[in-house]
Amino acid sequence: MERYELGQLLLNKGVISRDQLEHALIEQQQTKKFLGEILLEKGYVTREQLVAALTEQTAADEIHLSKFQGIKPEVVRLIPENIARRYNLIAVAKTEELLTVAMSDPADIVAIDAVKRLTGCRLRVVRAEEKEILQKIEKFYMDTASLDETLAAMSETAEEPENKVDVDQLRVAAEDAPIVRFVNSLFIQAIEKRATDIHLEPQAENVSVRFRVDGVLQPTSPPPKTAYAGVVTRLKILANLDIGERRLPQDGRIRIRLGLKEIDVRVSTLPTVYGEKVVLRLLDKEMLLVNMEALGFEPKELEVFKEALQRPYGMIIVTGPTGAGKTTTLYSGLSFINTPEKNIVTVEDPVEYELPGINQVNVKPRIGLTFASALRTFLRQDPDVIMVGEIRDLETAQIAVQAALTGHLVLSTLHTNDTVGTISRMSYMGVEPYLLAASLNLILAQRLVRTICRHCVVSDPDGAEILKEMGIPIEGASISKGEGCRECDFTGYLGRMAIYEVLPIDRNIRNLIVEQAPEDRIRDYTVSHGMVTLRQAALAKVLKGITTVKEALAATLVI
C-alpha cells in the first residue's frame, strides 16, 4: 500500500488540503511513521474518514487464497507467526522490496505499521477472507508450535542437568527442537514488544524471564527450570561462547535476522548460586534516533548543542545514569557533524551501533587496548573529532582535556546527577581546574521519561492536583496519563523521550571553576542566568501532555 496513494485519495475526496498532505509527507520522511497515523495525530482526518479511505483504496485488491498458487514458505516467514495470527494476515508474494500481504481487515493501520516495522518492506495490501488466511497460516506455520506448546514440550523432554558438566550432553540439549523454538520465540516476542533487554534469571525452584520495555522490566513466560541449562547453552552456541565454562562470566554477540531486519544482540552471562544468569541487549539500528530534533530537545537547547558541535575544538560532556540515552545523544551529534571533510574517531565499550563514515574502535582491556591507550593513538591519526565512550579515570580525563586544548573537538560521557556535578567529578578525579575551565565548552545532563500512549490517553486530575500543590500554574495545559490498552501492554506508556539540562560554559563559569567554587554557588549562578534544570524540563513535557506527573517526578530530583 503506497502512502502517497492514500494521501492522494484523501486529497481527491476533499478530506485534506494540498498543504496538509505535503506537511504530513515531510513528517513521514523524518519519523518513518505511517501516513494515516500522522494525519490522525495532526487532526487532519477523523478515524472514520481514514478507515473509509483505506477501505476504498483496497476495494479492488481482493484475492481468493484458496485459488492463489505459488506462495513460498520463505516469503510467508518474513512475518513472524505471532504477528500473522494476531492481526490475521499472511505474506503471499515479494518482488524486490515490495511485500504483498493478504489481510482480512486492510484498514488496520496498527497491523500494517507493525509488519512494515518488522520486515522493513514497502507493503501492498490485498483483502482476503479470514477463514482462508487462517488456513494458510496453519499450513505454512504448522511446524512452529505456539509458545505454550513449546513450554509444555520442554517440560516433558528436559532433564535436570547434573553438577558435572558434560559438554556433549549440553550441546545435544541445546539443539532440541523445543529449546530452539523457545529461544526463537523469545527474540520475536521481545522485538514485538520493543524490548531493549532480556533477563533470564535462575532461581531456587524456577526461572524468571523479564523484558525491559521503555526502561521498566516486565515478566513474561519462562521455561521450566529443568530446561534452563539447554536454553543457556543454546544462547552460548549462538554467541560463540564456551558452553563448558559455567564458573566465569562471558560476553559475546549474536546477529539475528527477522524478516529483512538484522538485530545485534549483546550476550552477557553471570554465574549465580542457582546457575548462570543471562542478559541479552537488543540493538536495533533502525530504532536508533540520530535525528536530533526527535530526541526531545527544546528549540533553544538544540541550538546551543548544535553551536557547540560546530566549534573546532573543546569538550562536550553528556552526563547521566546508565540507560539514560547518553550514547544516542552523542551519536546524533556525530551524525550532525559527519562530513567527508572531517576525520571522526570513536573509542567505545563496546561499539553499540555502526555509523557510516566514522572510525569506531572497541576497547579490549585484556590486550591493553583501553580508553587511554586508544586516545593516545587517535592523536597520531590526524583526527578532527574524537568521541570517548566514557571518562572513567584520571588518565583518560587528562588525555581528553589535552586533546580538547590542542585543536580537537572531544565528546564524552560521565556518570553524574546533573551538569554542575560534572565539574566537581572532573576536579575530584584530579584534572587541574584551569585546564578543565579552558577545555569545557558544554555539559548536557539527561534522563529518559516514558511518553503517554496516544491510543489510551485520558486527563489526569490527580496529576493536576499534585502540580497545584507544588505551585506550578497549569492553566491551559493538558495534564494527561495513559489509561492502558493493548497497544501499550496496559502500561499507559508507549516509547520514551529524553529531557535535557544544558549548561554552556561561559566566561563567568570558567572563572568559578578556576576559583574552585562550591557546587551550590555554581548552580545558583546557572539557574539565575536561565538554565532549565532536569526537573523543570520534565515538568515542561508534562504541561505539553507528553508524559505524566508521576513519571516526571520519578525521573528527576531536586538538588
Coordinates of C-alpha atoms in Angstrom, one line a residue:
M1 CA 0.0 0.0 0.0
E2 CA 1.7 3.2 -1.1
R3 CA 1.4 6.0 1.4
Y4 CA 1.3 8.6 -1.3
E5 CA -1.7 6.8 -2.9
L6 CA -3.6 7.1 0.4
G7 CA -2.8 10.8 0.6
Q8 CA -3.8 11.4 -3.0
L9 CA -7.1 9.6 -2.4
L10 CA -7.9 11.8 0.7
L11 CA -6.9 14.9 -1.3
N12 CA -9.1 13.9 -4.2
K13 CA -12.1 13.4 -1.9
G14 CA -11.5 16.8 -0.4
V15 CA -10.8 15.5 3.1
I16 CA -7.4 17.2 3.3
S17 CA -5.7 20.1 1.6
R18 CA -2.6 20.0 -0.6
D19 CA -0.6 21.8 2.2
Q20 CA -1.7 19.3 4.8
L21 CA -0.7 16.4 2.6
E22 CA 2.8 18.0 2.0
H23 CA 3.3 18.7 5.7
A24 CA 2.4 15.1 6.6
L25 CA 4.6 13.6 3.9
I26 CA 7.6 15.7 5.1
E27 CA 7.0 14.4 8.7
Q28 CA 6.6 10.9 7.4
Q29 CA 10.0 11.0 5.8
Q30 CA 11.5 12.3 9.0
T31 CA 9.8 10.0 11.5
K32 CA 9.1 6.9 9.3
K33 CA 5.6 6.7 10.7
F34 CA 2.5 5.5 8.8
L35 CA 1.0 8.4 6.9
G36 CA -2.5 7.7 8.2
E37 CA -1.1 7.8 11.8
I38 CA 0.4 11.3 11.1
L39 CA -2.8 12.6 9.6
L40 CA -4.7 11.4 12.7
E41 CA -2.3 12.9 15.1
K42 CA -2.4 16.3 13.4
G43 CA -6.2 16.2 13.4
Y44 CA -6.4 16.5 9.6
V45 CA -8.7 13.5 9.3
T46 CA -11.0 11.6 11.7
R47 CA -10.6 7.9 12.2
E48 CA -13.8 7.2 10.3
Q49 CA -12.6 9.2 7.3
L50 CA -9.3 7.3 7.3
V51 CA -10.9 3.9 7.6
A52 CA -13.3 4.8 4.7
A53 CA -10.4 5.9 2.5
L54 CA -8.3 2.8 3.3
T55 CA -11.3 0.6 2.6
E56 CA -12.0 2.3 -0.7
Q57 CA -8.3 2.2 -1.6
T58 CA -8.1 -1.6 -1.2
A59 CA -11.6 -2.4 -2.5
A60 CA -10.3 -3.5 -5.9
D61 CA -7.5 -5.6 -4.5
E62 CA -9.1 -8.8 -3.4
I63 CA -7.8 -12.3 -3.8
H64 CA -9.0 -15.8 -3.1
L65 CA -6.2 -17.5 -1.2
S66 CA -7.8 -21.0 -1.9
K67 CA -7.0 -20.5 -5.6
F68 CA -3.8 -18.5 -5.1
Q69 CA -0.8 -20.6 -6.2
G70 CA 2.9 -20.1 -5.7
I71 CA 3.1 -18.9 -2.1
K72 CA 6.7 -19.5 -1.0
P73 CA 7.4 -20.5 2.6
E74 CA 10.4 -18.2 2.9
V75 CA 8.1 -15.2 1.9
V76 CA 5.5 -16.3 4.5
R77 CA 8.1 -16.4 7.2
L78 CA 9.2 -12.9 6.6
I79 CA 6.3 -12.1 9.0
P80 CA 6.6 -13.9 12.4
E81 CA 3.8 -16.3 13.2
N82 CA 2.6 -14.4 16.3
I83 CA 2.1 -11.3 14.2
A84 CA 0.3 -13.2 11.4
R85 CA -2.1 -14.8 13.9
R86 CA -2.5 -11.6 16.0
Y87 CA -3.6 -9.5 13.0
N88 CA -4.9 -12.3 10.8
L89 CA -2.7 -11.7 7.8
I90 CA -0.1 -13.5 5.7
A91 CA 2.6 -12.6 3.2
V92 CA 1.9 -14.1 -0.2
A93 CA 4.4 -12.6 -2.6
K94 CA 7.5 -10.4 -2.8
T95 CA 9.2 -8.5 -5.6
E96 CA 12.4 -6.6 -4.6
E97 CA 11.3 -4.5 -1.6
L98 CA 7.5 -4.7 -2.2
L99 CA 5.8 -7.3 0.0
T100 CA 2.2 -8.3 -0.8
V101 CA 0.3 -9.1 2.4
A102 CA -3.2 -10.6 2.5
M103 CA -5.4 -9.2 5.4
S104 CA -8.9 -9.7 6.5
D105 CA -9.0 -6.0 7.5
P106 CA -6.9 -3.9 5.1
A107 CA -7.8 -0.8 7.1
D108 CA -6.0 -2.0 10.2
I109 CA -3.3 0.7 10.5
V110 CA -1.7 -0.8 13.6
A111 CA -1.2 -4.2 11.8
I112 CA 0.2 -2.5 8.7
D113 CA 2.7 -0.4 10.7
A114 CA 3.8 -3.5 12.7
V115 CA 4.5 -5.5 9.6
K116 CA 6.4 -2.6 8.0
R117 CA 8.5 -2.2 11.1
L118 CA 9.3 -5.9 11.4
T119 CA 10.0 -6.6 7.7
G120 CA 11.5 -3.2 6.5
C121 CA 9.5 -3.6 3.3
R122 CA 7.1 -1.4 1.4
L123 CA 3.7 -3.1 1.5
R124 CA 0.9 -3.8 -1.0
V125 CA -2.1 -4.9 1.0
V126 CA -4.8 -7.1 -0.5
R127 CA -8.1 -8.3 1.0
A128 CA -8.7 -12.0 1.7
E129 CA -11.3 -14.0 3.6
E130 CA -10.5 -14.5 7.3
K131 CA -11.1 -18.2 7.0
E132 CA -8.7 -18.6 4.0
I133 CA -6.0 -16.6 5.8
L134 CA -6.2 -18.9 8.9
Q135 CA -6.0 -22.0 6.7
K136 CA -2.8 -20.7 5.0
I137 CA -1.4 -19.7 8.4
E138 CA -1.9 -23.3 9.7
K139 CA -0.4 -24.7 6.6
F140 CA 2.8 -22.6 6.5
Y141 CA 3.5 -22.3 10.2
M142 CA 2.4 -25.8 11.2
D143 CA 5.9 -26.9 12.2
T144 CA 6.3 -23.9 14.5
A145 CA 4.4 -24.6 17.7
S146 CA 2.9 -21.9 19.9
L147 CA 4.9 -20.7 23.0
D148 CA 2.5 -22.6 25.3
E149 CA 3.1 -25.8 23.3
T150 CA 6.8 -25.2 23.3
L151 CA 6.9 -24.8 27.1
A152 CA 4.9 -27.9 27.5
A153 CA 7.2 -29.9 25.3
M154 CA 10.2 -28.6 27.2
S155 CA 8.7 -29.7 30.4
E156 CA 8.2 -33.2 29.1
T157 CA 11.6 -33.7 27.5
A158 CA 14.0 -31.8 29.6
E159 CA 16.0 -33.4 32.4
E160 CA 17.7 -31.7 35.3
P161 CA 21.4 -31.4 34.5
E162 CA 23.9 -33.0 36.8
N163 CA 26.5 -30.9 38.6
K164 CA 29.2 -32.4 36.4
V165 CA 29.3 -30.7 33.1
D166 CA 29.0 -33.0 30.0
V167 CA 29.6 -30.7 27.1
D168 CA 28.3 -33.2 24.5
Q169 CA 25.1 -33.6 26.6
L170 CA 24.6 -29.8 26.8
R171 CA 25.1 -29.4 23.1
V172 CA 22.5 -32.1 22.3
A173 CA 20.0 -30.5 24.7
A174 CA 20.6 -27.1 23.1
E175 CA 19.7 -28.5 19.7
D176 CA 16.4 -30.0 20.9
A177 CA 13.5 -28.6 18.9
P178 CA 11.5 -27.2 21.8
I179 CA 14.7 -25.4 23.1
V180 CA 15.4 -23.9 19.6
R181 CA 11.7 -22.8 19.3
F182 CA 11.7 -21.2 22.7
V183 CA 14.8 -19.1 22.0
N184 CA 13.4 -18.1 18.6
S185 CA 10.1 -17.1 20.1
L186 CA 11.8 -15.2 22.9
F187 CA 13.6 -13.0 20.4
I188 CA 10.4 -12.5 18.3
Q189 CA 8.3 -11.6 21.4
A190 CA 11.0 -9.2 22.7
I191 CA 11.3 -7.4 19.3
E192 CA 7.5 -7.1 19.0
K193 CA 7.3 -5.6 22.5
R194 CA 10.1 -3.1 21.7
A195 CA 12.3 -4.6 24.5
T196 CA 15.8 -3.3 24.8
D197 CA 17.0 -6.1 27.1
I198 CA 16.0 -9.7 28.0
H199 CA 16.9 -11.0 31.5
L200 CA 17.0 -14.8 32.1
E201 CA 17.5 -15.5 35.8
P202 CA 17.6 -18.9 37.5
Q203 CA 16.1 -19.1 41.0
A204 CA 15.9 -21.9 43.6
E205 CA 12.8 -23.6 42.2
N206 CA 12.1 -21.9 38.9
V207 CA 13.3 -19.4 36.3
S208 CA 12.4 -15.8 35.7
V209 CA 12.4 -14.2 32.3
R210 CA 11.8 -10.4 32.0
F211 CA 11.8 -7.9 29.2
R212 CA 12.9 -4.3 29.7
V213 CA 10.4 -2.2 27.8
D214 CA 10.6 1.6 28.0
G215 CA 13.1 1.3 30.8
V216 CA 10.9 -1.0 33.0
L217 CA 11.3 -4.7 33.5
Q218 CA 8.2 -6.8 32.7
P219 CA 7.8 -10.5 33.4
T220 CA 7.0 -13.0 30.6
S221 CA 6.5 -16.7 30.2
P222 CA 9.7 -18.6 31.5
P223 CA 11.0 -22.0 30.5
P224 CA 10.8 -24.8 33.1
K225 CA 13.8 -25.0 35.4
T226 CA 14.8 -28.4 34.1
A227 CA 15.2 -26.9 30.5
Y228 CA 17.1 -23.8 31.6
A229 CA 20.6 -25.3 31.1
G230 CA 19.6 -26.1 27.5
V231 CA 18.3 -22.6 26.9
V232 CA 21.5 -21.0 28.2
T233 CA 23.6 -23.5 26.1
R234 CA 21.6 -22.6 23.0
L235 CA 22.3 -18.9 23.6
K236 CA 26.0 -19.6 24.2
I237 CA 26.3 -21.6 21.0
L238 CA 24.7 -18.7 19.0
A239 CA 27.1 -16.3 20.7
N240 CA 30.2 -18.5 20.1
L241 CA 30.9 -18.8 23.9
D242 CA 32.4 -21.7 25.8
I243 CA 29.4 -23.9 26.7
G244 CA 31.5 -25.9 29.2
E245 CA 32.5 -22.8 31.2
R246 CA 29.9 -22.1 33.8
R247 CA 32.1 -20.6 36.6
L248 CA 33.2 -17.4 34.9
P249 CA 31.3 -14.5 33.3
Q250 CA 31.4 -14.5 29.5
D251 CA 30.4 -11.9 26.8
G252 CA 29.5 -12.4 23.2
R253 CA 27.3 -11.3 20.4
I254 CA 24.5 -12.8 18.3
R255 CA 23.2 -11.4 15.0
I256 CA 19.7 -12.4 14.3
R257 CA 17.6 -11.8 11.2
L258 CA 13.8 -11.1 11.4
G259 CA 12.3 -10.6 8.0
L260 CA 14.7 -8.2 6.3
K261 CA 15.9 -6.7 9.6
E262 CA 19.1 -7.6 11.4
I263 CA 19.3 -7.2 15.1
D264 CA 22.6 -7.3 17.0
V265 CA 22.3 -9.0 20.4
R266 CA 25.0 -8.5 23.1
V267 CA 25.1 -11.5 25.4
S268 CA 26.4 -11.4 29.0
T269 CA 26.5 -14.4 31.3
L270 CA 27.0 -14.3 35.1
P271 CA 27.4 -17.3 37.4
T272 CA 25.0 -17.1 40.4
V273 CA 24.3 -19.6 43.2
Y274 CA 21.4 -21.1 41.2
G275 CA 23.0 -21.2 37.8
E276 CA 24.0 -18.7 35.1
K277 CA 22.1 -15.5 34.7
V278 CA 22.0 -14.3 31.1
V279 CA 21.2 -10.7 29.9
L280 CA 20.6 -10.0 26.3
R281 CA 20.9 -6.4 25.0
L282 CA 18.9 -6.0 21.7
L283 CA 20.4 -3.3 19.4
D284 CA 18.1 -2.4 16.5
K285 CA 19.9 0.1 14.3
E286 CA 16.5 1.1 12.7
M287 CA 15.4 2.3 16.2
L288 CA 18.4 4.5 16.7
L289 CA 17.4 8.1 16.7
V290 CA 20.2 10.1 15.0
N291 CA 17.8 12.9 14.1
M292 CA 18.5 15.4 16.9
E293 CA 15.1 17.1 16.5
A294 CA 13.4 13.8 17.5
L295 CA 15.4 13.2 20.7
G296 CA 13.5 15.6 23.0
F297 CA 15.5 18.9 22.8
E298 CA 13.6 22.2 23.2
P299 CA 14.5 24.5 20.3
K300 CA 16.7 26.8 22.4
E301 CA 18.6 23.8 23.9
L302 CA 19.1 22.3 20.5
E303 CA 20.6 25.5 19.1
V304 CA 23.1 25.6 22.0
F305 CA 24.1 21.9 21.3
K306 CA 24.5 22.5 17.6
E307 CA 26.6 25.6 18.1
A308 CA 28.9 23.6 20.5
L309 CA 29.2 20.8 17.9
Q310 CA 30.3 23.2 15.2
R311 CA 33.2 24.6 17.3
P312 CA 36.6 23.4 16.0
Y313 CA 37.9 22.4 19.5
G314 CA 36.9 22.0 23.1
M315 CA 35.0 19.4 25.1
I316 CA 31.3 18.4 25.2
I317 CA 30.3 16.1 28.1
V318 CA 27.0 14.3 28.3
T319 CA 26.1 13.0 31.8
G320 CA 23.5 10.8 33.4
P321 CA 23.0 7.4 34.8
T322 CA 23.3 4.1 32.9
G323 CA 20.5 3.7 30.4
A324 CA 19.7 7.5 30.2
G325 CA 20.4 7.6 26.4
K326 CA 23.8 9.3 26.5
T327 CA 25.3 7.3 23.7
T328 CA 22.2 8.0 21.5
T329 CA 22.7 11.8 22.1
L330 CA 26.4 11.5 21.2
Y331 CA 25.6 9.5 18.1
S332 CA 23.1 12.1 17.0
G333 CA 25.7 14.8 17.5
L334 CA 28.3 12.9 15.5
S335 CA 25.8 12.3 12.6
F336 CA 25.1 16.1 12.6
I337 CA 28.7 17.0 12.0
N338 CA 29.8 13.9 10.0
T339 CA 31.0 15.2 6.6
P340 CA 33.8 14.0 4.3
E341 CA 35.9 16.9 5.4
K342 CA 36.1 15.6 9.0
N343 CA 38.1 12.7 10.4
I344 CA 35.9 11.4 13.2
V345 CA 37.1 8.6 15.5
T346 CA 35.4 6.9 18.5
V347 CA 36.5 4.6 21.2
E348 CA 33.6 2.7 22.9
D349 CA 33.0 -0.2 25.3
P350 CA 31.5 -1.7 23.2
V351 CA 30.5 -0.1 19.9
E352 CA 26.7 -0.3 20.0
Y353 CA 25.8 0.9 16.6
E354 CA 28.0 1.1 13.5
L355 CA 27.9 4.6 12.0
P356 CA 28.9 5.0 8.3
G357 CA 31.8 7.3 7.6
I358 CA 33.1 7.2 11.3
N359 CA 36.0 5.1 12.5
Q360 CA 34.9 3.2 15.6
V361 CA 37.1 1.2 18.0
N362 CA 36.2 -1.3 20.6
V363 CA 38.2 -1.2 23.9
K364 CA 39.9 -4.5 24.7
P365 CA 41.5 -4.2 28.2
R366 CA 42.8 -7.8 28.1
I367 CA 45.2 -6.9 25.4
G368 CA 46.0 -3.4 26.6
L369 CA 43.6 -1.5 24.4
T370 CA 42.0 0.9 26.9
F371 CA 40.3 4.2 26.5
A372 CA 43.6 6.0 27.4
S373 CA 45.8 3.9 25.0
A374 CA 43.3 4.3 22.2
L375 CA 43.2 8.1 22.8
R376 CA 46.9 8.3 22.6
T377 CA 46.8 6.5 19.2
F378 CA 44.0 8.7 18.0
L379 CA 46.1 11.8 18.4
R380 CA 48.6 10.3 15.9
Q381 CA 45.7 9.6 13.4
D382 CA 45.1 13.3 12.5
P383 CA 41.5 13.4 14.0
D384 CA 39.2 16.4 13.9
V385 CA 36.6 14.9 16.2
I386 CA 37.1 12.3 19.0
M387 CA 34.4 10.6 20.9
V388 CA 35.3 8.8 24.1
G389 CA 32.6 6.4 25.2
E390 CA 33.2 7.2 28.9
I391 CA 35.7 9.0 31.1
R392 CA 36.4 6.5 33.8
D393 CA 39.8 7.5 35.3
L394 CA 42.3 10.4 35.6
E395 CA 44.5 9.2 32.8
T396 CA 41.6 9.2 30.3
A397 CA 40.4 12.5 31.5
Q398 CA 43.8 14.2 31.2
I399 CA 44.3 12.9 27.6
A400 CA 40.8 14.0 26.6
V401 CA 41.4 17.5 28.1
Q402 CA 44.8 17.8 26.4
A403 CA 43.2 16.8 23.1
A404 CA 40.4 19.4 23.5
L405 CA 43.1 22.1 24.2
T406 CA 45.2 21.2 21.2
G407 CA 42.6 21.7 18.4
H408 CA 40.3 18.7 18.6
L409 CA 36.6 18.5 19.4
V410 CA 36.1 15.9 22.1
L411 CA 32.8 14.3 23.1
S412 CA 32.4 12.0 26.0
T413 CA 30.1 10.8 28.8
L414 CA 30.3 10.8 32.6
H415 CA 28.1 9.4 35.4
T416 CA 26.9 12.3 37.5
N417 CA 23.5 13.6 38.6
D418 CA 23.4 16.9 36.8
T419 CA 25.5 19.3 34.8
V420 CA 27.2 21.1 37.7
G421 CA 28.1 17.8 39.4
T422 CA 30.2 17.0 36.3
I423 CA 32.6 19.9 37.1
S424 CA 33.1 18.6 40.6
R425 CA 33.6 15.0 39.4
M426 CA 36.3 16.0 37.0
S427 CA 38.0 18.0 39.7
Y428 CA 37.8 15.1 42.2
M429 CA 39.4 12.9 39.5
G430 CA 42.5 15.2 39.6
V431 CA 42.0 17.4 36.5
E432 CA 43.6 20.8 37.2
P433 CA 40.8 23.4 37.5
Y434 CA 42.5 25.8 35.0
L435 CA 42.7 23.0 32.4
L436 CA 39.1 22.0 32.9
A437 CA 37.9 25.6 32.6
A438 CA 39.8 26.1 29.4
S439 CA 38.7 22.9 27.7
L440 CA 35.0 22.7 28.6
N441 CA 32.5 24.0 26.0
L442 CA 29.2 22.4 27.0
I443 CA 27.7 20.0 29.6
L444 CA 24.5 18.1 28.9
A445 CA 22.7 16.2 31.7
Q446 CA 19.8 13.9 30.6
R447 CA 17.2 11.4 31.6
L448 CA 14.7 9.4 29.7
V449 CA 11.0 9.7 30.6
R450 CA 8.2 7.4 29.3
T451 CA 5.8 9.0 27.0
I452 CA 2.0 8.6 27.3
C453 CA 0.4 6.1 24.9
R454 CA -1.6 8.1 22.3
H455 CA -4.1 5.2 22.0
C456 CA -5.4 5.5 25.5
V457 CA -4.6 9.0 26.7
V458 CA -7.0 10.5 29.3
S459 CA -7.0 13.5 31.5
D460 CA -5.1 13.1 34.9
P461 CA -6.9 15.1 37.6
D462 CA -4.7 13.6 40.4
G463 CA -1.6 14.8 38.5
A464 CA -3.1 18.2 38.1
E465 CA -3.7 18.4 41.8
I466 CA -0.1 17.5 42.5
L467 CA 1.2 20.3 40.3
K468 CA -1.1 22.8 42.0
E469 CA 0.2 21.7 45.4
M470 CA 3.7 22.3 44.0
G471 CA 2.7 25.8 43.0
I472 CA 3.0 25.2 39.2
P473 CA 0.5 27.0 37.1
I474 CA -1.4 24.7 34.8
E475 CA -4.0 26.9 33.1
G476 CA -4.4 25.8 29.5
A477 CA -2.1 22.8 30.0
S478 CA -3.0 19.2 29.1
I479 CA -2.3 17.1 32.2
S480 CA -2.7 13.6 30.9
K481 CA -2.0 9.9 31.5
G482 CA -2.4 6.6 29.7
E483 CA -5.4 4.5 30.8
G484 CA -3.8 1.3 29.5
C485 CA -4.6 -0.6 26.3
R486 CA -3.5 -3.4 24.1
E487 CA -1.0 -1.2 22.2
C488 CA 0.9 -0.2 25.3
D489 CA 0.5 -3.6 27.0
F490 CA -1.7 -1.9 29.5
T491 CA 1.1 0.2 31.0
G492 CA -0.2 3.6 29.8
Y493 CA 3.1 4.4 28.2
L494 CA 4.5 3.9 24.7
G495 CA 8.0 4.9 24.0
R496 CA 10.5 7.2 25.7
M497 CA 11.8 10.7 25.2
A498 CA 14.9 12.5 26.6
I499 CA 14.8 15.5 28.8
Y500 CA 17.9 17.8 29.0
E501 CA 19.7 20.2 31.3
V502 CA 22.0 22.2 29.1
L503 CA 25.0 24.2 30.5
P504 CA 27.1 26.2 28.1
I505 CA 30.4 27.2 29.7
D506 CA 30.7 31.0 29.7
R507 CA 33.5 33.2 31.0
N508 CA 31.9 33.6 34.5
I509 CA 31.6 29.8 34.9
R510 CA 35.2 29.4 33.8
N511 CA 36.2 31.8 36.5
L512 CA 34.2 29.9 39.1
I513 CA 35.8 26.6 38.0
V514 CA 39.3 28.2 38.4
E515 CA 38.4 29.6 41.8
Q516 CA 37.2 26.0 42.7
A517 CA 33.8 27.5 43.8
P518 CA 31.5 25.0 45.5
E519 CA 28.7 23.3 43.6
D520 CA 25.9 25.3 45.2
R521 CA 27.5 28.6 44.1
I522 CA 27.9 27.5 40.5
R523 CA 24.4 26.0 40.5
D524 CA 22.9 29.3 41.8
Y525 CA 24.7 31.2 39.1
T526 CA 23.5 28.9 36.3
V527 CA 19.9 28.8 37.4
S528 CA 19.8 32.6 37.9
H529 CA 21.0 33.0 34.3
G530 CA 18.2 30.9 32.8
M531 CA 19.4 27.3 32.8
V532 CA 16.5 24.9 32.7
T533 CA 17.0 22.1 35.3
L534 CA 16.1 18.5 34.6
R535 CA 13.1 18.8 36.9
Q536 CA 11.9 21.9 35.0
A537 CA 12.5 20.2 31.7
A538 CA 10.5 17.1 32.8
L539 CA 7.6 19.2 34.0
A540 CA 7.6 21.1 30.7
K541 CA 6.9 17.8 29.0
V542 CA 4.0 17.2 31.5
L543 CA 2.4 20.5 30.6
K544 CA 2.6 19.6 26.9
G545 CA 0.8 16.3 27.6
I546 CA 3.9 14.2 26.6
T547 CA 4.5 12.5 29.9
T548 CA 2.8 12.1 33.3
V549 CA 3.4 13.9 36.5
K550 CA 4.3 10.6 38.2
E551 CA 6.9 9.8 35.6
A552 CA 8.4 13.3 35.6
L553 CA 8.9 13.4 39.3
A554 CA 10.3 9.8 39.4
A555 CA 12.8 10.5 36.7
T556 CA 14.2 13.7 38.3
L557 CA 15.2 15.0 41.7
V558 CA 15.6 18.4 43.3
I559 CA 19.1 19.3 44.3

